[in-house]
Tab-separated table of C-alpha atoms and ligand atoms in Angstrom:
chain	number	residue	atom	x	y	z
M	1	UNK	CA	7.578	-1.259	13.029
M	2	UNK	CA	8.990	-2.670	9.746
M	3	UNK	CA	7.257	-2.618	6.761
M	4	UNK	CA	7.788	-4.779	3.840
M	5	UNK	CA	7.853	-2.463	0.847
M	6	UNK	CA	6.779	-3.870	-2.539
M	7	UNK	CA	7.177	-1.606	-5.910
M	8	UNK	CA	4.983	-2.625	-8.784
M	9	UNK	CA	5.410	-1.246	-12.614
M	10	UNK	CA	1.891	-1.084	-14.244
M	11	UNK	CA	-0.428	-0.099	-16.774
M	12	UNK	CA	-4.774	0.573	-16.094
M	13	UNK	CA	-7.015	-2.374	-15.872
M	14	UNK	CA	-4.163	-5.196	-15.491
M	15	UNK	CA	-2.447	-3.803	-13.386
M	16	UNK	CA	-5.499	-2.500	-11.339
M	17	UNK	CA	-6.547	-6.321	-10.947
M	18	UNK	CA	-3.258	-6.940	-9.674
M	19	UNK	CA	-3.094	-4.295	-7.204
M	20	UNK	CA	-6.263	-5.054	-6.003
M	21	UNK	CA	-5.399	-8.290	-5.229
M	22	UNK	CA	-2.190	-7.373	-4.236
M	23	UNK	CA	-3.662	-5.431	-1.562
M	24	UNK	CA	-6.330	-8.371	-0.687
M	25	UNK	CA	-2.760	-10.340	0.051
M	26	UNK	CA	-1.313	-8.153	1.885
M	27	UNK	CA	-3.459	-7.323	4.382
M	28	UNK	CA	-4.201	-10.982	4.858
M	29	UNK	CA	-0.242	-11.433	5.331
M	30	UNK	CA	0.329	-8.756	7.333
M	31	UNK	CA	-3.075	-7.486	9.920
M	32	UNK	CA	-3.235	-4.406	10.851
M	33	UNK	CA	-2.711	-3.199	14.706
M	34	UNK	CA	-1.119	-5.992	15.995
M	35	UNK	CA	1.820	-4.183	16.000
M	36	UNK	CA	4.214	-6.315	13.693
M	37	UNK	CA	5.044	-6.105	10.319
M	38	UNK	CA	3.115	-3.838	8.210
M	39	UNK	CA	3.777	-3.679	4.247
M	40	UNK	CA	3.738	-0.864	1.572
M	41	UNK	CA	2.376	-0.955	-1.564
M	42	UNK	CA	3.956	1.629	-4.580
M	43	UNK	CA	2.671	1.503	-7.678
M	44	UNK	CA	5.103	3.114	-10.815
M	45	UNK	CA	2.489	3.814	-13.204
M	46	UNK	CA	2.321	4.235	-17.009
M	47	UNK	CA	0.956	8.311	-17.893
M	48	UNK	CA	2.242	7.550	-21.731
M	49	UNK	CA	-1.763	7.088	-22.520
M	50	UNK	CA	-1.848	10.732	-20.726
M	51	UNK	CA	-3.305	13.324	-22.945
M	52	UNK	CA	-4.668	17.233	-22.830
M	53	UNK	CA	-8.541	16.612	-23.975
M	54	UNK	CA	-10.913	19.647	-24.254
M	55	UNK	CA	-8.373	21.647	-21.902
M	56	UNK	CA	-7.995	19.252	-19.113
M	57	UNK	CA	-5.355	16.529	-18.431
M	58	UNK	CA	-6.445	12.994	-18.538
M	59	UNK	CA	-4.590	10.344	-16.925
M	60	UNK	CA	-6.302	6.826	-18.030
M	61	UNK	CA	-4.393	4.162	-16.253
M	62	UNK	CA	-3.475	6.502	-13.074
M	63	UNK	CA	-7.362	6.944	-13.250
M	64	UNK	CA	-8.129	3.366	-13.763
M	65	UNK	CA	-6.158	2.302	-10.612
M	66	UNK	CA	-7.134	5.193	-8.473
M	67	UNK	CA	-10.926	4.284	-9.098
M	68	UNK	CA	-10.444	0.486	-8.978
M	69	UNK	CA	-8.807	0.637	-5.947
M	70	UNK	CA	-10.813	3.547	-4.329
M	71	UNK	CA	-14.071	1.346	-4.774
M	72	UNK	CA	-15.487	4.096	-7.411
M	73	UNK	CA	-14.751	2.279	-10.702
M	74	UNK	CA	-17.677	0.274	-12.827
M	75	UNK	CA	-17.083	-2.927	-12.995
M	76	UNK	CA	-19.533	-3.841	-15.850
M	77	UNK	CA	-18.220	-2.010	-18.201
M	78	UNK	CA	-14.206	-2.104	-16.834
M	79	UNK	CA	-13.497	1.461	-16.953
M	80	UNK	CA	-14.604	4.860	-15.827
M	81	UNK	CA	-17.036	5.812	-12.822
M	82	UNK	CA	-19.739	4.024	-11.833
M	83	UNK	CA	-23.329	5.353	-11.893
M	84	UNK	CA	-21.646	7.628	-14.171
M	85	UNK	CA	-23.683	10.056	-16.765
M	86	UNK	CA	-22.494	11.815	-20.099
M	87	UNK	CA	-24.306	15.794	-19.879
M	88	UNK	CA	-21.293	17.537	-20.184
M	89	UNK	CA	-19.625	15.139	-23.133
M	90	UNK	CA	-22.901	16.066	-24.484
M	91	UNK	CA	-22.332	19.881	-24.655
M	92	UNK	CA	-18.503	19.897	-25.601
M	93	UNK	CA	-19.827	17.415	-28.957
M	94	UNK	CA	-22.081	20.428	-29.607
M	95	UNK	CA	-18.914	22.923	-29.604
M	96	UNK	CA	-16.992	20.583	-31.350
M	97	UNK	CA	-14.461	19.880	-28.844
M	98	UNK	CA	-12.886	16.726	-27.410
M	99	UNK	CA	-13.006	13.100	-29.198
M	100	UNK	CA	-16.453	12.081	-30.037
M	101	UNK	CA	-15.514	8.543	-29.457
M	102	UNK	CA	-13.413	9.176	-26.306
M	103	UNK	CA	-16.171	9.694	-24.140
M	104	UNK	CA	-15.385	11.588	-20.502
M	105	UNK	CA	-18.368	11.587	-18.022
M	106	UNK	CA	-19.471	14.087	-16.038
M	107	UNK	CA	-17.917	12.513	-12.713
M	108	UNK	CA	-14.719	11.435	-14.528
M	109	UNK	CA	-14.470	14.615	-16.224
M	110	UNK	CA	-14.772	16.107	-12.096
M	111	UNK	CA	-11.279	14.060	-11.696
M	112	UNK	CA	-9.637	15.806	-14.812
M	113	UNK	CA	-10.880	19.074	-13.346
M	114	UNK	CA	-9.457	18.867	-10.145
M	115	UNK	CA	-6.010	17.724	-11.342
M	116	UNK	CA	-5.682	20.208	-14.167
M	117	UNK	CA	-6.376	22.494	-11.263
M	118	UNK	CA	-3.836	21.263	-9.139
M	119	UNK	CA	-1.577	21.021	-12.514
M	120	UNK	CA	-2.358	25.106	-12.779
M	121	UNK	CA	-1.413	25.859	-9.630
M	122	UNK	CA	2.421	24.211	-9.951
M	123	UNK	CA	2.216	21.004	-8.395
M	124	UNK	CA	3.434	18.466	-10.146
M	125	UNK	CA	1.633	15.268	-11.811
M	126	UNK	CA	3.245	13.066	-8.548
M	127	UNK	CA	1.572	15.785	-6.023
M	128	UNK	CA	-1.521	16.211	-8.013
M	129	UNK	CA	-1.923	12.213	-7.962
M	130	UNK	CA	-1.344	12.416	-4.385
M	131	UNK	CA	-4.140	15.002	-3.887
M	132	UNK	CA	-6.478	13.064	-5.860
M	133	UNK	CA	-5.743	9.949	-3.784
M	134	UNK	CA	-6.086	11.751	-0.559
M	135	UNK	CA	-9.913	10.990	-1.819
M	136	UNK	CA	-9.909	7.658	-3.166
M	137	UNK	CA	-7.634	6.417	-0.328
M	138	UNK	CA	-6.632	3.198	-2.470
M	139	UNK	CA	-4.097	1.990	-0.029
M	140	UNK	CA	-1.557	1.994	-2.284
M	141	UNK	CA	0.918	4.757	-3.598
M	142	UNK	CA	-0.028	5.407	-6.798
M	143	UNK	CA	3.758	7.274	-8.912
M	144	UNK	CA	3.224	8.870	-12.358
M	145	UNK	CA	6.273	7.155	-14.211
M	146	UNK	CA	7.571	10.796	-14.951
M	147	UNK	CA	6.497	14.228	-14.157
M	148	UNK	CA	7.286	14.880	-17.613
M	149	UNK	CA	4.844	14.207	-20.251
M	150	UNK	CA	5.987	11.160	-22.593
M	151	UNK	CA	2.928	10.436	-24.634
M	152	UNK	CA	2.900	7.119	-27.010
M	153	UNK	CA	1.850	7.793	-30.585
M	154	UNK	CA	1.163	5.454	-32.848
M	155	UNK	CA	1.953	5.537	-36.891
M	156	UNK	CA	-0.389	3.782	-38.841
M	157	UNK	CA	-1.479	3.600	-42.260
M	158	UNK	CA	-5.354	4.320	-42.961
M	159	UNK	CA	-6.439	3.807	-46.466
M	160	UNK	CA	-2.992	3.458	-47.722
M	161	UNK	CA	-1.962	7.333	-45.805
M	162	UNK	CA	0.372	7.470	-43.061
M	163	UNK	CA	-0.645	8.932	-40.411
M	164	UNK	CA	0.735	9.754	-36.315
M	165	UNK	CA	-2.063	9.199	-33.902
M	166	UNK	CA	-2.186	9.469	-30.191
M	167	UNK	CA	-2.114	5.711	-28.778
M	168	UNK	CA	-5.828	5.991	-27.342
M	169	UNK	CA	-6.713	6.642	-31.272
M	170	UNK	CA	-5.751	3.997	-32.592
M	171	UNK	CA	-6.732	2.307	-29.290
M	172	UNK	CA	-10.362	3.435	-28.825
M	173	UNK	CA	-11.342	4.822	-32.169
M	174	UNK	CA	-9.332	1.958	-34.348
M	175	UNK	CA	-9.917	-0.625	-32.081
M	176	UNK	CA	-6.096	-1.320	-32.900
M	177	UNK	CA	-7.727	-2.909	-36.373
M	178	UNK	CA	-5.215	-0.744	-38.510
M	179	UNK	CA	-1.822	-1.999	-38.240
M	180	UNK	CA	0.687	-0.167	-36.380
M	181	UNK	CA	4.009	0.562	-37.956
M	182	UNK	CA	5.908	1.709	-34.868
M	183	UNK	CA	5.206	3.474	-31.186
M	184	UNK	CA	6.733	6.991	-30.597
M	185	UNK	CA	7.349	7.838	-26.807
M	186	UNK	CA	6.806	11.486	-27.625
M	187	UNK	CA	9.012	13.925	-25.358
M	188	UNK	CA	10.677	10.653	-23.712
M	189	UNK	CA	14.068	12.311	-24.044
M	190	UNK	CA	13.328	15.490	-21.614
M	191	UNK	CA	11.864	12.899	-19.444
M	192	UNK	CA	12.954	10.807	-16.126
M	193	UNK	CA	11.655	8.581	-13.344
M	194	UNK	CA	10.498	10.777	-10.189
M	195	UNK	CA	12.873	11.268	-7.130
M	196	UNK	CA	9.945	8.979	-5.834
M	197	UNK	CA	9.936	6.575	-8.467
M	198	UNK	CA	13.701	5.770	-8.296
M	199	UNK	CA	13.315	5.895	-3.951
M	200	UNK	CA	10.397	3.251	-4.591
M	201	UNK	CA	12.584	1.094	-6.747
M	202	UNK	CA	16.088	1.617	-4.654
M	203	UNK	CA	14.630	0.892	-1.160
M	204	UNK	CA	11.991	-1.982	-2.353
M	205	UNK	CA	12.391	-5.279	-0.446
M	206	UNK	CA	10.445	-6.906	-4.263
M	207	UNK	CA	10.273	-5.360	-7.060
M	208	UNK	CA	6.481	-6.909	-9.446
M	209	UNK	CA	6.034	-6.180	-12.810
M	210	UNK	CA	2.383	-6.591	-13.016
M	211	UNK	CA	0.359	-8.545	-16.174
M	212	UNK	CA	0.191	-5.389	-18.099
M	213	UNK	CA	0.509	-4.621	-21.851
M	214	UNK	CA	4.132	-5.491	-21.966
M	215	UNK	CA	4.724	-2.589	-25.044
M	216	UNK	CA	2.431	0.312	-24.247
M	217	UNK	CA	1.986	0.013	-20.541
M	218	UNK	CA	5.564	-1.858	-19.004
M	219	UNK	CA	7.073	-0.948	-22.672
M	220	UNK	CA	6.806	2.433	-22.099
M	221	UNK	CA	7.616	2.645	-18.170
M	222	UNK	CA	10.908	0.965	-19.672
M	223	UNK	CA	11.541	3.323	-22.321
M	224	UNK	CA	12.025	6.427	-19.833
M	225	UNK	CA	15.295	7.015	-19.352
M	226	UNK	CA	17.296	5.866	-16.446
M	227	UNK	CA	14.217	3.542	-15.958
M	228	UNK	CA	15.551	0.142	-16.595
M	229	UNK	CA	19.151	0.823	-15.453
M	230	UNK	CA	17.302	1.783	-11.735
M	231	UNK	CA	15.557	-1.535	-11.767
M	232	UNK	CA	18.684	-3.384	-12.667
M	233	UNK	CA	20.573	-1.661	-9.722
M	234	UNK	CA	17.290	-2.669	-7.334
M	235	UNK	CA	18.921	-4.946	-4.457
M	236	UNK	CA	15.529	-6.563	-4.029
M	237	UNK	CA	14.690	-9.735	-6.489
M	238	UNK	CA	12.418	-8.487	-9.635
M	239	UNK	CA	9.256	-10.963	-10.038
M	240	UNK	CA	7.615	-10.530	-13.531
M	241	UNK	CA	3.913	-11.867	-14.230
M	242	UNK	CA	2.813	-13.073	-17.883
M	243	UNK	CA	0.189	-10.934	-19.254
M	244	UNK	CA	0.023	-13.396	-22.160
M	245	UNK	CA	-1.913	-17.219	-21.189
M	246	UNK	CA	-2.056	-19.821	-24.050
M	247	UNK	CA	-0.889	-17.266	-26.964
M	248	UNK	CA	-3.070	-14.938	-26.091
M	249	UNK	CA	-3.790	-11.445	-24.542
M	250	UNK	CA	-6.325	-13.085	-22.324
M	251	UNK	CA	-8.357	-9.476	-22.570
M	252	UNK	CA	-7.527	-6.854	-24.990
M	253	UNK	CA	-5.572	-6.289	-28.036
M	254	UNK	CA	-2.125	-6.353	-26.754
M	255	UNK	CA	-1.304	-9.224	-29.154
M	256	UNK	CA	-1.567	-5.794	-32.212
M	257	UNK	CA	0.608	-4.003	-29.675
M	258	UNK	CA	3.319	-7.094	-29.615
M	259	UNK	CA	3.441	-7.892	-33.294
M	260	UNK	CA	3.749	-4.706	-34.304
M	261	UNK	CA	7.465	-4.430	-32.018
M	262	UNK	CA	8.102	-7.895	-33.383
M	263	UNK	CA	7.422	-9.978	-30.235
M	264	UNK	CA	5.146	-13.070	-30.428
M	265	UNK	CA	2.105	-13.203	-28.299
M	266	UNK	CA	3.106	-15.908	-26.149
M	267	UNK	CA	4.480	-15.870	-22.449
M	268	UNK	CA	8.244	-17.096	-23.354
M	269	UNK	CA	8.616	-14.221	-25.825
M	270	UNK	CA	7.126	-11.450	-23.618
M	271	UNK	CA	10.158	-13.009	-20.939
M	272	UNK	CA	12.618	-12.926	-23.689
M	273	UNK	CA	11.755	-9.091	-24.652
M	274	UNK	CA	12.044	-8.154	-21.184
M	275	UNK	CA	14.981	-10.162	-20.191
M	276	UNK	CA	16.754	-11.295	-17.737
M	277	UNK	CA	18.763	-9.362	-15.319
M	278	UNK	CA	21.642	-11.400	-15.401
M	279	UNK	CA	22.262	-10.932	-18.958
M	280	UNK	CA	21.378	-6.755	-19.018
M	281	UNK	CA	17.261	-7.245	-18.850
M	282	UNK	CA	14.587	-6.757	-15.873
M	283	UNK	CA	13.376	-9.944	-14.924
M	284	UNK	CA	15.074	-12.588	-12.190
M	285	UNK	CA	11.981	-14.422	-11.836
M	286	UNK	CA	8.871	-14.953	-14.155
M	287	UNK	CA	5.791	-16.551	-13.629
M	288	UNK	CA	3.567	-18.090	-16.503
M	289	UNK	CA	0.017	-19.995	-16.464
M	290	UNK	CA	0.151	-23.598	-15.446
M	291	UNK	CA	-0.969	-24.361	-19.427
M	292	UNK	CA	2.609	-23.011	-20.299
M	293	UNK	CA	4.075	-24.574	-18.122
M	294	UNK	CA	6.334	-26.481	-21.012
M	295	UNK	CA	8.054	-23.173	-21.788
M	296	UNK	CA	9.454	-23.949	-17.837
M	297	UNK	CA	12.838	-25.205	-19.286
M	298	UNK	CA	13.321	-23.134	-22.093
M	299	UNK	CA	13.131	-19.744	-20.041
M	300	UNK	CA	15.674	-20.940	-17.278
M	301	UNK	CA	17.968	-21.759	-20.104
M	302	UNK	CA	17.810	-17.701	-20.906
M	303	UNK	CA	18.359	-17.015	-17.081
M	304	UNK	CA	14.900	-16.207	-16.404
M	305	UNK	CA	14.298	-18.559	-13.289
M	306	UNK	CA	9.894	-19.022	-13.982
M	307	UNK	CA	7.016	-20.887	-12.547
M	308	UNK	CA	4.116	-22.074	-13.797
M	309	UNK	CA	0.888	-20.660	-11.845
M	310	UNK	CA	-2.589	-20.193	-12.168
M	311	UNK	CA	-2.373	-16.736	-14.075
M	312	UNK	CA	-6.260	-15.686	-14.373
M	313	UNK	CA	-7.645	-13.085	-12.704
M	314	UNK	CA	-11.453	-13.767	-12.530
M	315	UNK	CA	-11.810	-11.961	-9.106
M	316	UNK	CA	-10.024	-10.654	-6.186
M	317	UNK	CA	-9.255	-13.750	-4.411
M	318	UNK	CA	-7.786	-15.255	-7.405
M	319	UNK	CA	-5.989	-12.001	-7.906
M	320	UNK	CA	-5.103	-12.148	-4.315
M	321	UNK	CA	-3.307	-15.997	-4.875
M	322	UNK	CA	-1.665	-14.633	-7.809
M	323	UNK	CA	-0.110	-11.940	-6.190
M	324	UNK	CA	0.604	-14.044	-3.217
M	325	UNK	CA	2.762	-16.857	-5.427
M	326	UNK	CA	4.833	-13.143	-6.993
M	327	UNK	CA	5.498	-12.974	-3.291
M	328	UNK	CA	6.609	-16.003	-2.368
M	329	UNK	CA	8.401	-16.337	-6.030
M	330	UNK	CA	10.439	-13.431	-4.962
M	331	UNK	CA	11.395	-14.945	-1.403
M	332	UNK	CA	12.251	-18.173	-2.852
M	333	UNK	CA	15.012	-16.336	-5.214
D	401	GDP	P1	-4.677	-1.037	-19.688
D	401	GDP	O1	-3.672	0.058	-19.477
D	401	GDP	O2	-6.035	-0.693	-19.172
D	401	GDP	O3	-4.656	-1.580	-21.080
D	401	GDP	O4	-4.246	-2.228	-18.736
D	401	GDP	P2	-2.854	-2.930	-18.487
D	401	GDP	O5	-1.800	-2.542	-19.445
D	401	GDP	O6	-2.538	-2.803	-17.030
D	401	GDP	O7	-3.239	-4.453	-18.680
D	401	GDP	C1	-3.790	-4.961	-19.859
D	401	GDP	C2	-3.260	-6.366	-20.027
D	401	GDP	O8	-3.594	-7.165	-18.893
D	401	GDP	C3	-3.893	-7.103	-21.169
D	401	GDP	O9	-3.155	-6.836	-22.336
D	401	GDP	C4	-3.788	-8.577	-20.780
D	401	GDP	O10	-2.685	-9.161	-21.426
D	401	GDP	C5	-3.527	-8.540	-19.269
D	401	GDP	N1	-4.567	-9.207	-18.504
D	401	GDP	C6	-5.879	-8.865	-18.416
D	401	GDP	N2	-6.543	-9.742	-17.611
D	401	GDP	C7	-5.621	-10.666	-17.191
D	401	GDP	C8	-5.677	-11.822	-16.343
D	401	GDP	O11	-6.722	-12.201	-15.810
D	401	GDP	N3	-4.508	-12.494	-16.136
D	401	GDP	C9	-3.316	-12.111	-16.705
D	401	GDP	N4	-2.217	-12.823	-16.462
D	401	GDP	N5	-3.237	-11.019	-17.528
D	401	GDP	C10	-4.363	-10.315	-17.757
D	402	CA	CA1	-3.394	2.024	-20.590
């Protein structure tokens, strides 16, 4: 039986959508059981929001996906568990441990058990996400980026001091109000893609970068050594989707992350800053919303072939159509 295999790069909640719909596609593309075609799903996920909290490792945009795509996520709020309660968070404020404003429920806080468990007992983060998922069953291979940590810090200035925070700081706690100076990748030199990661990438038949922050999610699945060379070396066509619609972040704060590296909030310059392959970047093909769909001509002059789509992703069917146009972007290379 063949199966089409498709690698996506991606960050939590954006790339979560994606997937999801993605997966909605898929399936409606290729049935189950009747014995034809079947297709694969790999995600190469950001862990540079990855942090040791109150003894445990957290993975936020591993989690994110895992529970999005498992059916365990709430959607009202956009993140975390659902029917999810905050006892324990409760008793580690009392001993002063953990980030009073980085809240970790009680089920949630289950997850970061288990893995730190598995973390304990030698496996490494691409097993331990595989054990987790053996739960969640999200129908989709979720890859750390690395097995080696590579945590983004930010330096800001608070009240005229300097200081280096952990991204979900500045993130959570900051609301990324306080300008950032610069993003460290911290450890990014010891690091590399996964034996995986690099397999997913070699042998894909399309390669999607999903709508996710394009500096602190794709930025820093990018930054990891040997990362961007493997994509360029991919034999299968590399589809890009614009996080940004109409000059802006459509949710979020990437637009902080973007000015602070320099890069305009709109969906030519997010191209640009990636690239295109043909001149040493990532991207053959880029899609952008159909209301910038005047930036068209511009981006094929910088050998980024694009299309202008409907880019929101208001539920899973619209998610699904938008992952379905990546497709056929990539097919009509
Ligand atoms: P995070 O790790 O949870 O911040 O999530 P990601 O990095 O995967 O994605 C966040 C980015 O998704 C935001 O910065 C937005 O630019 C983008 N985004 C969110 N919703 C949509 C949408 O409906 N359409 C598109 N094109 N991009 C979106
Ligand atoms: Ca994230």
């Amino acid at each position: 039986m063949n199966a089409v295999k498709v690698t996506v790069l991606a960050g939590g909640v954006g790339g979560a959508k994606f997937l999801k719909g993605l997966r909605t596609e898929l399936r409606r593309r290729f049935p189950n059981g009747d014995g034809g075609s079947t297709a694969e799903i790999t995600a190469v996920v950001n862990t540079g929001d990855d942090m040791w909290l109150t003894g445990l490792r957290v993975c936020p945009d591993l989690d994110s996906i895992m529970y999005a795509l498992g059916g365990g996520n709430d959607e009202v709020r956009g993140w975390g568990r659902a029917d999810e309660t905050e006892r324990v968070a409760a008793e580690l404020t009392a001993y002063g441990i953990g980030w009073p404003w980085f809240t970790l429920g009680d089920l949630d806080l289950g997850t970061h058990i288990a893995r730190s468990s598995f973390l304990r007992d030698g496996l490494t983060l691409t097993e331990a996400t595989a054990r987790l998922c053996e739960r969640w069953n999200p129908g989709v291979r979720l890859l750390p980026m690395s097995d080696q940590p590579a945590e983004t810090h930010v330096d800001i200035l608070v009240d005229g001091k300097r200081r280096i925070v952990h991204f979900e700081e500045w993130w959570v706690k900051y609301r990324a109000t306080v300008p950032a100076q610069r993003f460290i990748q911290v450890g990014v030199d010891k690091a590399k893609p996964t034996p995986q990661v690099l397999h997913a990438i070699e042998h894909a038949d399309v390669v999607l970068v999903a709508p996710s922050n394009p500096v602190v999610s794709i930025g820093t699945i990018l930054g990891v050594p040997g990362m961007r060379e493997a994509l360029r070396g991919a034999r299968a066509p590399i589809v890009g989707v614009s996080p940004i619609i109409s000059g802006a972040a459509v949710r979020g704060m990437a637009d902080a992350c973007l000015t602070a590296i320099g890069v305009e909030t709109t969906a030519a310059a997010v191209a640009k800053h990636y690239g295109a392959r043909s001149r040493g970047g990532i991207l053959d093909t880029w899609l952008v919303d159909t209301s910038d769909a005047a930036v068209v001509p511009v981006l094929e002059g910088s050998g980024i072939r694009t299309l202008a789509v409907p880019l929101w992703m208001s539920d899973t069917d619209t998610s699904a159509t938008l992952a379905g146009d990546a497709l056929d972007a990539a097919r009509a290379r």
